[in-house]
Coordinates of C-alpha atoms and ligand atoms in Angstrom, one line a residue:
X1 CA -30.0 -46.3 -9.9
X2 CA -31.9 -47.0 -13.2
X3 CA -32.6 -44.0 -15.7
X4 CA -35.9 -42.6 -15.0
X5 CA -38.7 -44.1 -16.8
X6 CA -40.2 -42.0 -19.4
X7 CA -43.3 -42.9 -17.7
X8 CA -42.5 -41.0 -14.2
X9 CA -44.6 -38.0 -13.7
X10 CA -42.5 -34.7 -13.9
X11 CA -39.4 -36.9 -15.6
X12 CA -37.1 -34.5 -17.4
X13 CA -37.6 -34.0 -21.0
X14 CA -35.6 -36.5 -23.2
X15 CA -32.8 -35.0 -25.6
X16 CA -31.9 -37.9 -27.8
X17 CA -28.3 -37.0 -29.4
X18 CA -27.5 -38.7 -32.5
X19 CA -23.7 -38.7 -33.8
X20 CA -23.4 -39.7 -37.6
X21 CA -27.2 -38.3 -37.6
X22 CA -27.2 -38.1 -41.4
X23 CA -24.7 -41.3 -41.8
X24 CA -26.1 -44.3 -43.2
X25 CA -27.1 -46.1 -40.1
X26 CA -29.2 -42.9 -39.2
X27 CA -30.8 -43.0 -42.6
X28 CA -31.7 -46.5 -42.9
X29 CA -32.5 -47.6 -39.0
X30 CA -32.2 -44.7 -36.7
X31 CA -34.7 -42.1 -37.6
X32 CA -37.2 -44.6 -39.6
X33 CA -36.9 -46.6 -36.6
X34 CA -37.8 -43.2 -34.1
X35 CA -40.8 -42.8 -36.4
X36 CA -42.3 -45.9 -35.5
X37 CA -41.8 -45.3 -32.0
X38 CA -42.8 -41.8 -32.5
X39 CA -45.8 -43.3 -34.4
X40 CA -46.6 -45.9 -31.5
X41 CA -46.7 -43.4 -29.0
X42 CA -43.4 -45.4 -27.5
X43 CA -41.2 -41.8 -27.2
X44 CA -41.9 -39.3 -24.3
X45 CA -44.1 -37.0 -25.3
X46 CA -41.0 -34.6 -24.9
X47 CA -38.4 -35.7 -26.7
X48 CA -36.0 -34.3 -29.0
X49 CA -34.3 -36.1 -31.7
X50 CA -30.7 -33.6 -32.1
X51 CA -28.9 -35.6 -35.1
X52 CA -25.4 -34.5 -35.2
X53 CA -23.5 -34.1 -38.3
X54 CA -20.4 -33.1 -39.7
X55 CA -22.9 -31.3 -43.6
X56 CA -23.6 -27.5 -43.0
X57 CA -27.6 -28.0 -43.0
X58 CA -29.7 -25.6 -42.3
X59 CA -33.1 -27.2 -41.1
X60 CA -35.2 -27.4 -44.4
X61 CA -32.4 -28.9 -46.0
X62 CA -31.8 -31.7 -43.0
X63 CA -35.5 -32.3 -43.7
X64 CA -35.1 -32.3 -47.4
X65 CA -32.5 -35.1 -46.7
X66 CA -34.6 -37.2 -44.4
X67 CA -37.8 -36.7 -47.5
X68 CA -35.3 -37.8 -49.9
X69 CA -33.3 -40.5 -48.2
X70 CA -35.1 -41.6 -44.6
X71 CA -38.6 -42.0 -46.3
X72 CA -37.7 -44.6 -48.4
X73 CA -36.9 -47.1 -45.6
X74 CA -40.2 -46.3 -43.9
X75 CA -43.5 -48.3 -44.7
X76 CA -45.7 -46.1 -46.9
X77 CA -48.7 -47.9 -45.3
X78 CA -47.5 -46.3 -41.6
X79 CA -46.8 -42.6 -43.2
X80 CA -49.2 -40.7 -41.1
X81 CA -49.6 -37.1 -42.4
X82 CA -50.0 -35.7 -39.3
X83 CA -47.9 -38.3 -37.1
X84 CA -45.0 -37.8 -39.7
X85 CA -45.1 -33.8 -39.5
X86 CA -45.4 -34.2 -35.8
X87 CA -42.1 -36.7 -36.0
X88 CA -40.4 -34.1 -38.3
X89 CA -41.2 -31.2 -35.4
X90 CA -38.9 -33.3 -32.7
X91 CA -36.0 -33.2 -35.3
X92 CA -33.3 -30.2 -34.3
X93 CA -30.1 -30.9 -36.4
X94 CA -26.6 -29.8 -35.2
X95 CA -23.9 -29.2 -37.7
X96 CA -20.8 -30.0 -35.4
X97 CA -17.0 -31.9 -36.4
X98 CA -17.3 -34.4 -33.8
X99 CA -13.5 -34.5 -33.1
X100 CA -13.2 -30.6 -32.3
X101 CA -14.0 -29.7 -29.0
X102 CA -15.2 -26.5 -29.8
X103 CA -18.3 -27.3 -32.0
X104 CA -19.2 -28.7 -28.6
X105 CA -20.9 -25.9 -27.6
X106 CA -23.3 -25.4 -30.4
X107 CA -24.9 -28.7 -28.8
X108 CA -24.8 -27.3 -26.1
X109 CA -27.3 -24.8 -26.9
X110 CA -29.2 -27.3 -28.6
X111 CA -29.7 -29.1 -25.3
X112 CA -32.3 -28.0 -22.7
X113 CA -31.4 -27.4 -19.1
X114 CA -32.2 -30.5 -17.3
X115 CA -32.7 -32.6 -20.2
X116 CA -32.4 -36.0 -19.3
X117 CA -30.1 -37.1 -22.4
X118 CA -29.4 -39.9 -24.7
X119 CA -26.1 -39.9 -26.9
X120 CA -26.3 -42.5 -29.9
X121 CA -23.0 -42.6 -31.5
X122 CA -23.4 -44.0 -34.9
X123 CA -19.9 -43.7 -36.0
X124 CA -16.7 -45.1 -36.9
X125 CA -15.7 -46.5 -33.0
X126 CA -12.5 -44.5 -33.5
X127 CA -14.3 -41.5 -32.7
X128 CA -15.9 -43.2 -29.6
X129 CA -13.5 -41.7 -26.8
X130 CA -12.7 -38.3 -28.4
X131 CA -16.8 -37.6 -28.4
X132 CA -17.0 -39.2 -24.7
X133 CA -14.4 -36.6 -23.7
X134 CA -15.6 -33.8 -25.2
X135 CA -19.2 -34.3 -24.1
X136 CA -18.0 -34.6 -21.0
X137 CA -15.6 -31.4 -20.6
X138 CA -18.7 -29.5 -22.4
X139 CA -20.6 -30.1 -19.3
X140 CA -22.8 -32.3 -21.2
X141 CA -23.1 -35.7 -19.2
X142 CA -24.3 -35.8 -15.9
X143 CA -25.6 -39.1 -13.8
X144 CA -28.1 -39.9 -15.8
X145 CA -26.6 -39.5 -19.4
X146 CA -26.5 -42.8 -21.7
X147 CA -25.0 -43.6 -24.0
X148 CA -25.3 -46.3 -27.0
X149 CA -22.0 -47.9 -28.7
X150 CA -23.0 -49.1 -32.4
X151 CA -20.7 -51.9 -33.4
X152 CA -18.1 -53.2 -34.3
X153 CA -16.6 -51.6 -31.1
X154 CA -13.1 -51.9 -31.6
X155 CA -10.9 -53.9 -33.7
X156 CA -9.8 -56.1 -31.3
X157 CA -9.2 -57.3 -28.0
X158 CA -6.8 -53.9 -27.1
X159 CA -8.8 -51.7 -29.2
X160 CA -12.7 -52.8 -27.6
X161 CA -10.6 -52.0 -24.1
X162 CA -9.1 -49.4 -24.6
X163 CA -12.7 -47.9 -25.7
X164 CA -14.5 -49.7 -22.9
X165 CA -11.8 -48.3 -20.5
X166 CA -11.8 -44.3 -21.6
X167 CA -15.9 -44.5 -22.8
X168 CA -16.1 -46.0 -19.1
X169 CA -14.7 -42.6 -17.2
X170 CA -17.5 -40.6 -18.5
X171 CA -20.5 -43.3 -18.5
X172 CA -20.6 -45.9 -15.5
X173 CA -21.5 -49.3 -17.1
X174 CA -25.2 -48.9 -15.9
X175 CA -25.6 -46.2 -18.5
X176 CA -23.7 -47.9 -21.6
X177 CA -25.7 -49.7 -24.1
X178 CA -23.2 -51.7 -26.2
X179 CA -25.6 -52.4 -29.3
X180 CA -26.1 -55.5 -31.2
X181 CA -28.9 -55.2 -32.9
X182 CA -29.7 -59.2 -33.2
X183 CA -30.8 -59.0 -29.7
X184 CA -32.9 -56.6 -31.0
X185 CA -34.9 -59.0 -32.8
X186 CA -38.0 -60.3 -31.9
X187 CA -37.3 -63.6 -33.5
X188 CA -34.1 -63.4 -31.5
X189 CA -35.7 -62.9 -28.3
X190 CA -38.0 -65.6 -28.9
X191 CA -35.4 -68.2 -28.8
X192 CA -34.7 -67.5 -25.0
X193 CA -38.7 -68.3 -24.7
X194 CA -38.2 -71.3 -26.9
X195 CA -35.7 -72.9 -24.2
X196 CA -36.9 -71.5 -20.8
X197 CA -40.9 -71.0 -21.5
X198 CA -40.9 -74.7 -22.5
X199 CA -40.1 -77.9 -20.9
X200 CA -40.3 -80.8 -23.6
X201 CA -36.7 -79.1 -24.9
X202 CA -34.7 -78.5 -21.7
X203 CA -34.2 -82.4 -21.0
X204 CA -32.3 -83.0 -24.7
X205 CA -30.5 -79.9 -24.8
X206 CA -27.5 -81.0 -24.3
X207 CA -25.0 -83.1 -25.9
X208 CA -25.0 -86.4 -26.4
X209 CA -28.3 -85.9 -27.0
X210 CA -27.6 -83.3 -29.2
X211 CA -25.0 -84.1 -32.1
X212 CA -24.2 -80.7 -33.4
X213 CA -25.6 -76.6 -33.6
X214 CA -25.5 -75.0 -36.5
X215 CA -25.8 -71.1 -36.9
X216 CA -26.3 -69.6 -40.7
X217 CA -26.5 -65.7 -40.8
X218 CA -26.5 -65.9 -44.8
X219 CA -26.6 -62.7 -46.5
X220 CA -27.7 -62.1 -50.3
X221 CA -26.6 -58.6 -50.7
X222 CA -23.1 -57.7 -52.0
X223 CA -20.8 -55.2 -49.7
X224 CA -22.7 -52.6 -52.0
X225 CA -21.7 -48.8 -51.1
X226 CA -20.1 -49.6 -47.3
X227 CA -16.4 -50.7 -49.0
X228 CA -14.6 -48.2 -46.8
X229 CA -15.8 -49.8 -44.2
X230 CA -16.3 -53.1 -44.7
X231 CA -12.8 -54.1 -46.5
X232 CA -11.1 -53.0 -42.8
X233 CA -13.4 -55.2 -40.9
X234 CA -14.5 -58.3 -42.7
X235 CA -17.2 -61.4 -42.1
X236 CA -15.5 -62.0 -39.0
X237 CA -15.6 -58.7 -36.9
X238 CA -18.6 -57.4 -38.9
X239 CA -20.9 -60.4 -38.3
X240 CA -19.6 -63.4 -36.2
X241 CA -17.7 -61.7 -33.3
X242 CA -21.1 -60.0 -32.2
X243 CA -23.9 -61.4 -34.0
X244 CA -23.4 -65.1 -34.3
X245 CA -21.6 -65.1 -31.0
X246 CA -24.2 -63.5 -29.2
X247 CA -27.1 -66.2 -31.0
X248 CA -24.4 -69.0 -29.8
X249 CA -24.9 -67.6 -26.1
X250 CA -28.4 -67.8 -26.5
X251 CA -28.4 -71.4 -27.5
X252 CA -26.1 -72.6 -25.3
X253 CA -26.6 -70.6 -21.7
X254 CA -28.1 -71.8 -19.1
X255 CA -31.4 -70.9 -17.3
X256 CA -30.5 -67.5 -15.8
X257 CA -31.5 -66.9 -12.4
X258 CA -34.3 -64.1 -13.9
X259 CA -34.8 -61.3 -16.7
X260 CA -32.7 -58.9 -14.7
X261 CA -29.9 -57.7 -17.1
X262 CA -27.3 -59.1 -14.9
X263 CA -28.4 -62.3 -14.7
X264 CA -28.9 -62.6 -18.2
X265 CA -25.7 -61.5 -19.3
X266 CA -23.8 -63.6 -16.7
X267 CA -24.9 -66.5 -18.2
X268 CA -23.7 -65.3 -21.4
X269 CA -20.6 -64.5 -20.3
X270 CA -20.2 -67.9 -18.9
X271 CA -20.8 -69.5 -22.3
X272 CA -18.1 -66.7 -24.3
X273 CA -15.6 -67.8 -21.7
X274 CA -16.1 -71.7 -22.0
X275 CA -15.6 -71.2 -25.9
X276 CA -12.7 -73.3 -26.2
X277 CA -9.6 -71.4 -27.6
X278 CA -8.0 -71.7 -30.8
X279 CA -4.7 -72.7 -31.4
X280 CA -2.8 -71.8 -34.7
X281 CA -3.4 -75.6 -35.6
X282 CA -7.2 -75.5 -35.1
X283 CA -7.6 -72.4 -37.0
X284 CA -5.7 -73.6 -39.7
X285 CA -8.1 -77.0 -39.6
X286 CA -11.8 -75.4 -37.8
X287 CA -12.1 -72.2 -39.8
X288 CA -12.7 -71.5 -43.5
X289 CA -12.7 -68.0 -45.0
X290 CA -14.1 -67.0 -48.0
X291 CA -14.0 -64.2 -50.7
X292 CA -17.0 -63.9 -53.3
X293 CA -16.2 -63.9 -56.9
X294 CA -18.8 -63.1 -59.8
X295 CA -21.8 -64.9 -60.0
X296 CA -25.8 -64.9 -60.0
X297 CA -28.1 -64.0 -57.2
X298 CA -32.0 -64.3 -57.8
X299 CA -31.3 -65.1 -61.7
X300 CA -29.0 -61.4 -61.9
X301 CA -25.4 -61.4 -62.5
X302 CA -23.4 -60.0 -60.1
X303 CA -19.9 -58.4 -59.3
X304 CA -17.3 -60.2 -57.4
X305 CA -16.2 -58.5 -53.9
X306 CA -13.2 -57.3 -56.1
X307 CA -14.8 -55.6 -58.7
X308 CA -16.9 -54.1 -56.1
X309 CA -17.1 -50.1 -55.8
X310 CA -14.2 -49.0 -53.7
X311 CA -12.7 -52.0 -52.6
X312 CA -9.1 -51.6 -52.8
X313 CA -7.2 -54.0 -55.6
X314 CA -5.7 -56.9 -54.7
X315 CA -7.9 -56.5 -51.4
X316 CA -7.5 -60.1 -49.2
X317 CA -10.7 -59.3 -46.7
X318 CA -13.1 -62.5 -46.2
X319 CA -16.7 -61.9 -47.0
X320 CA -17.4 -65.3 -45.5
X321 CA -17.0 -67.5 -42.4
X322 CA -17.0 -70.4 -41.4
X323 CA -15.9 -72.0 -38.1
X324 CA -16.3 -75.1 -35.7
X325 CA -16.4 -73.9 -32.3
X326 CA -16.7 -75.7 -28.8
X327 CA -17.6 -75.2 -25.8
X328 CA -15.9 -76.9 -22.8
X329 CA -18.1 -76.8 -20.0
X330 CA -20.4 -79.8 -19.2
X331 CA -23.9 -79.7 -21.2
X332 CA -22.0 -78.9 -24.6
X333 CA -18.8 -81.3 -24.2
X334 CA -17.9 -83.0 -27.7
X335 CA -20.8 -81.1 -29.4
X336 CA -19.6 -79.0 -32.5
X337 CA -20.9 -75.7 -32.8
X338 CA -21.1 -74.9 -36.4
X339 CA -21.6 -70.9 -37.4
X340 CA -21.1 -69.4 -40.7
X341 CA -22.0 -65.9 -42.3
X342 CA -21.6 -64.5 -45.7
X343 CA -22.2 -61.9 -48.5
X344 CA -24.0 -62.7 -51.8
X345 CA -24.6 -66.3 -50.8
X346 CA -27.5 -68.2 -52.5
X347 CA -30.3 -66.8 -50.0
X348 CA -31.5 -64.0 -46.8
X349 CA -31.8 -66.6 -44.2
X350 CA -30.6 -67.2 -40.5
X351 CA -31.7 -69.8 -38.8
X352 CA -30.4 -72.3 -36.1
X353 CA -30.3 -76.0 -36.7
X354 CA -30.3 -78.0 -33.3
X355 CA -29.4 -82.2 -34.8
X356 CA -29.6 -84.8 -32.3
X357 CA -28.4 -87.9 -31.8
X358 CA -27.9 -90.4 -33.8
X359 CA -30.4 -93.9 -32.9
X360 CA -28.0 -96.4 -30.9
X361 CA -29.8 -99.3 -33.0
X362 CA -32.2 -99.0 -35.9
X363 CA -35.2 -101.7 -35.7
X364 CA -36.1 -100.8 -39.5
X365 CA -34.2 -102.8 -42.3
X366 CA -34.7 -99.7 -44.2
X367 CA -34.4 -96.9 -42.2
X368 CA -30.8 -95.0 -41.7
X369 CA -29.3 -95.4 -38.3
X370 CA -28.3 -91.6 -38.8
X371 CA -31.1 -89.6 -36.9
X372 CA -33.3 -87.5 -39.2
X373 CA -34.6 -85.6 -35.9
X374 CA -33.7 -82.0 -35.6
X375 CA -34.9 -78.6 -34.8
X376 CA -34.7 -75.9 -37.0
X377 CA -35.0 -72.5 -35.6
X378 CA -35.6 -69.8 -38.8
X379 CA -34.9 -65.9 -37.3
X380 CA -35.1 -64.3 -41.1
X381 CA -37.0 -63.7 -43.5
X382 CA -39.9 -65.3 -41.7
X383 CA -39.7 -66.7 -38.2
X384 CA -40.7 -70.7 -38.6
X385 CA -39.4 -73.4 -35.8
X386 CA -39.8 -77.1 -37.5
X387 CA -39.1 -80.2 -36.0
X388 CA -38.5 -82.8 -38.2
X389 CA -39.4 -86.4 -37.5
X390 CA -39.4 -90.0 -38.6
X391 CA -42.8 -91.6 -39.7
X392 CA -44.1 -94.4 -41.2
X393 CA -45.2 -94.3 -45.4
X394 CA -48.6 -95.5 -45.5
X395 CA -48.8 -99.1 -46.9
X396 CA -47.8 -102.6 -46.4
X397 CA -44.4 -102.7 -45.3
X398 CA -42.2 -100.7 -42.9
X399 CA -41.4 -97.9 -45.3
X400 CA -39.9 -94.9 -43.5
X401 CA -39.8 -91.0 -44.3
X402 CA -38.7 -87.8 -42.7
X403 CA -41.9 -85.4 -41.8
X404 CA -42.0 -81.8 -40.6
X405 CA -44.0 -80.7 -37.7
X406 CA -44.0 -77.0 -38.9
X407 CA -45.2 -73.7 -36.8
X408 CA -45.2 -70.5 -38.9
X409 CA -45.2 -67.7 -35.9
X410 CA -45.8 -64.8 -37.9
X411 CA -49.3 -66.6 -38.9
X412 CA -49.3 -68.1 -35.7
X413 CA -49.1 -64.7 -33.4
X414 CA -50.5 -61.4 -35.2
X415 CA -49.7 -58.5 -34.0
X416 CA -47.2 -56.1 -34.9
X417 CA -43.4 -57.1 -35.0
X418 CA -41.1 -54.0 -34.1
X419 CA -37.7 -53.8 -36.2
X420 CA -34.7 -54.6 -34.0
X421 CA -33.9 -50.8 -33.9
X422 CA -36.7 -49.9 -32.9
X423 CA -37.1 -52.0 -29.5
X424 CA -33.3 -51.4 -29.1
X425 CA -33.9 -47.6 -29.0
X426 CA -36.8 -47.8 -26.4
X427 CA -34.7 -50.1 -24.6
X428 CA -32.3 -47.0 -24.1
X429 CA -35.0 -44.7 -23.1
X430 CA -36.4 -46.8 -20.7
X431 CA -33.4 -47.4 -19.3
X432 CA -33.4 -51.4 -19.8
X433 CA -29.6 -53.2 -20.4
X434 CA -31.1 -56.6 -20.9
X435 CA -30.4 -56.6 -24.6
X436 CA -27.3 -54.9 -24.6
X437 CA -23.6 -56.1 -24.4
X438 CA -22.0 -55.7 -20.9
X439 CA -17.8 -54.7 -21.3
X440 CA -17.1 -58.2 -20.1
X441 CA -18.9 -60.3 -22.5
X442 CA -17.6 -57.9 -25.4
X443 CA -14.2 -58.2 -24.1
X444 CA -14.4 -62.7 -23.4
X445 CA -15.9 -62.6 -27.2
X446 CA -12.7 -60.1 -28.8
X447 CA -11.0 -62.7 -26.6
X448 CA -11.9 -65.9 -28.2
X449 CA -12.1 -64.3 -32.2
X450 CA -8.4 -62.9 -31.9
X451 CA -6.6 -66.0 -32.5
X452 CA -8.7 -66.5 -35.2
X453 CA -7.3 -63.5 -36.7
X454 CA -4.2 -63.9 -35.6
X455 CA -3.7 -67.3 -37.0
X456 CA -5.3 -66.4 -40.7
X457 CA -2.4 -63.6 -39.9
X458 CA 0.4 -66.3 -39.7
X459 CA -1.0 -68.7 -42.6
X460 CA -1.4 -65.5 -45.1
X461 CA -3.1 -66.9 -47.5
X462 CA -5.8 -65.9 -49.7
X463 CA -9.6 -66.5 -48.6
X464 CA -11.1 -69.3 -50.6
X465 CA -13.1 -68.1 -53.8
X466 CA -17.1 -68.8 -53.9
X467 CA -19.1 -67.4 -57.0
X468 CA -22.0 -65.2 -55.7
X469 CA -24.8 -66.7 -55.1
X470 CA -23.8 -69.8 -53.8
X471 CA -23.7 -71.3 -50.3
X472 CA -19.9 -70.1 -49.6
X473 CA -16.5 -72.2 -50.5
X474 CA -16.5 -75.9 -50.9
X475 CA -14.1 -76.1 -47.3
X476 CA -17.4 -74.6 -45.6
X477 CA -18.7 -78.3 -46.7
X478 CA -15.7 -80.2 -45.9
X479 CA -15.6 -78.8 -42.3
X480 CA -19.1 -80.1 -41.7
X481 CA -18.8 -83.5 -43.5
X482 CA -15.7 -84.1 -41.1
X483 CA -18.2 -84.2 -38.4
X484 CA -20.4 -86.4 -40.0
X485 CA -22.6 -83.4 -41.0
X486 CA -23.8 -81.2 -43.4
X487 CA -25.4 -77.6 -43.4
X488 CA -28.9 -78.2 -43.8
X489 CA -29.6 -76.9 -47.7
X490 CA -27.3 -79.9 -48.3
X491 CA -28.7 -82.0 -46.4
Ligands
BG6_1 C1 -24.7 -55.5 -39.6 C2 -23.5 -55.6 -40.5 O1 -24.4 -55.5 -38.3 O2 -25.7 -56.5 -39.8 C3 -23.9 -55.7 -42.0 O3 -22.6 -54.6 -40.3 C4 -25.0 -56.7 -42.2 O4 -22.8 -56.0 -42.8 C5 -26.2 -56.5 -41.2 O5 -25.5 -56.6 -43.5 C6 -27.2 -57.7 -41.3 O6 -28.3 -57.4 -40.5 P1 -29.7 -58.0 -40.8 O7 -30.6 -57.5 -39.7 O8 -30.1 -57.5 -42.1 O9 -29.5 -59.5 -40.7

């Protein structure tokens, strides 16, 4: 049975529960992303947004803090007077310590009777079970209760079960929505129409026509305020065990049977457990990791990740990634899948680079025998898909040049594009798992990054230095150039 649609006349009234409701994530995506929806007429007209926080406020100070804080991360040109007040009316803070089972109660009574509820729990996942638990022996999750897991969920393979497994006795799978909020994005979701609402691609996608993948999710922002965090977790469970992983199951799936969530995800699931595992040898050889030192981003001179507010002395944590994955099934055999991710590297950008093959024979004296042809897929900061070809200099003579058939979408297609967040969140309410992570594709990815770990474990040595700013350690290179390749701002 699939939540009620917020469209079905008579459905309950929705009670959307936020834990870590004044926490960061709530600040900067949660509530400016309910706004929007809010603003767009997307929520029920009865919902209730009950953020859930550990601060004593009493309600004009909660909405002091979202003035103060949320407002900022909300487009001045969408701050509807009335449309904000309105937004503000739906807010009903709860002060409540997450881990004692008695503040339980004051949500209780924040709740209405019959409320058809929505628990977001935007905290640390080592709080996940203990607030599954004591919803649930409140009284507060019945058959239609959801609830949304922010990432990272666990910290590995035991941790993301055991959380799966005791999150799973309160919420049955059809009511979990593991978040990652790349699948959020529309750029993101675009890629799946790229592949299967075209056909010219679908015949070359595939190795040996295609020579390599790469996947950049570069970053040019520091670790800024979210040490505490970040220095337990690192480029590798932060970014690439959800976010580039899921993008590498998007490129590389096949067609799935239909939109249904089920037979999306089973296709992803099939690519996660065709990755083909690392031994302590191929870690050593396939992966770099890299820590950044001081340097310049944008022409301003910046910290290194150790002089960094909060990040403990000494600290050993990778702020990049780099790794050469495979895939062993059929359509990817022998082609390298190339992700990395970093902090403070030279630029914001993700994009995928699809290279093919190599020309068996070159006719042109002049012209390289290394194919020029690929397919660049930008996600961020502006969403751009660029083929590049060979053609012909004009003149006498069979000079040759690389040329760029270019499609700028967001000039392209007008229209409004809804931050990841927000679609993710009226994904929820309407009930729709499409998006989200299902426990066994979580599980397959912990399954493939924990030798990874494990093996920088048993090599214990420090990551490889990069000075801010630039495109991550030199190895990053060397990895590539074994292959014959190179990432594509060095190429
Ligand atoms: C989050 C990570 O999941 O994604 C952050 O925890 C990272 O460290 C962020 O900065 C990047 O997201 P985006 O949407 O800005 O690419």
């Amino acid at each position: 049975m699939s939540p009620p649609s917020p469209d079905t006349p008579g459905a309950d009234p929705l009670d959307l529960v936020i834990f870590g409701g004044a926490g960061d994530l709530s600040i900067r995506k949660l509530l400016p992303a309910l706004y929007m929806a809010h603003l767009h007429d997307n929520l029920p007209a009865d919902t209730r947004i009950v953020p859930v926080g550990r601060q004593p406020f009493s309600r004009d100070e909660f909405l002091k803090m979202v003035a103060d804080k949320v407002v900022p991360f909300i487009d001045p040109d969408t701050l509807d007077t009335a449309a904000w007040q309105a937004f503000l009316a739906r807010l009903h803070y709860v002060q409540l310590d997450a881990t004692q089972a008695d503040g339980y109660a004051a949500l209780a009574d924040a709740l209405r009777k019959n409320s058809d509820r929505v628990y977001y729990l935007a905290t640390a996942p080592s709080l996940f079970t203990d607030i599954c638990a004591h919803l649930s022996a409140a009284g507060l999750v019945d058959a239609r209760s959801r609830v949304v897991l922010e990432k990272p969920l666990g910290h590995d393979l035991a941790s993301a079960r055991a959380i799966n497994e005791q999150v799973g006795q309160h919420f049955d799978e059809s009511r979990i929505f593991r978040i990652d909020h790349y699948l959020g994005k529309e750029t993101v979701q675009n890629l799946m129409v790229l592949r299967f609402g075209n056909t010219i691609f679908e015949p070359l996608w595939r190795g040996p026509a295609i020579r390599s993948v790469q996947i950049t999710v570069a970053e040019s922002v520091g670790v800024g305020s979210r040490a505490g965090f970040y220095d337990d977790t690192g480029a590798l469970r932060d970014m690439l065990q959800n976010h580039l992983l899921q993008l590498l199951c998007i490129v590389a799936m096949e067609p799935p049977v239909s939109l249904d969530p089920d037979a999306v995800r089973d296709e992803k699931l099939k690519v996660l457990r065709s990755l083909r595992p690392m031994s302590p040898a191929d870690v050593a050889r396939d992966t770099v990791r890299g820590q950044y030192g001081p340097g310049a981003v944008a022409g301003e001179r910046v910290a290194g990740y150790l002089q960094e507010d909060r990040v403990p002395e000494g600290s050993d944590t990778e702020t990049f990634v780099a790794v050469k994955a495979h895939i062993n099934n059929w359509r990817w055999a022998n082609v390298p899948f190339f992700l990395r991710t970093g902090k403070r590297m030279a630029e914001r950008v993700s994009e995928i680079v699809i290279e093919f093959a190599d020309l068996p024979f070159t006719l042109f004296p002049d012209a390289p025998r290394k194919s020029v042809n690929r397919l660049l897929i930008r996600l961020q900061p502006e969403e751009h898909v660029q083929l590049q070809m060979m053609a012909k200099v004009p003149g006498s003579g069979m000079r040759l040049q690389p040329v760029s058939l270019d499609l700028d979408l967001q000039s392209a297609l007008s229209g409004r594009r809804a931050e990841a967040y927000e679609r993710l969140l009226i994904d929820v309410i309407r009930g729709r798992l499409t998006h989200f992570m299902r426990r066994d594709e979580l599980e397959a990815a912990w399954s493939w990054v924990e030798p990874i770990i494990e093996g920088w474990q048993a090599l214990n040595e420090r990551p490889k230095s990069y000075a801010a700013g630039t495109w991550g350690p030199a190895a990053s290179s060397a990895l590539m150039a074994r292959e014959g390749s190179t990432w594509l701002e060095e190429s």
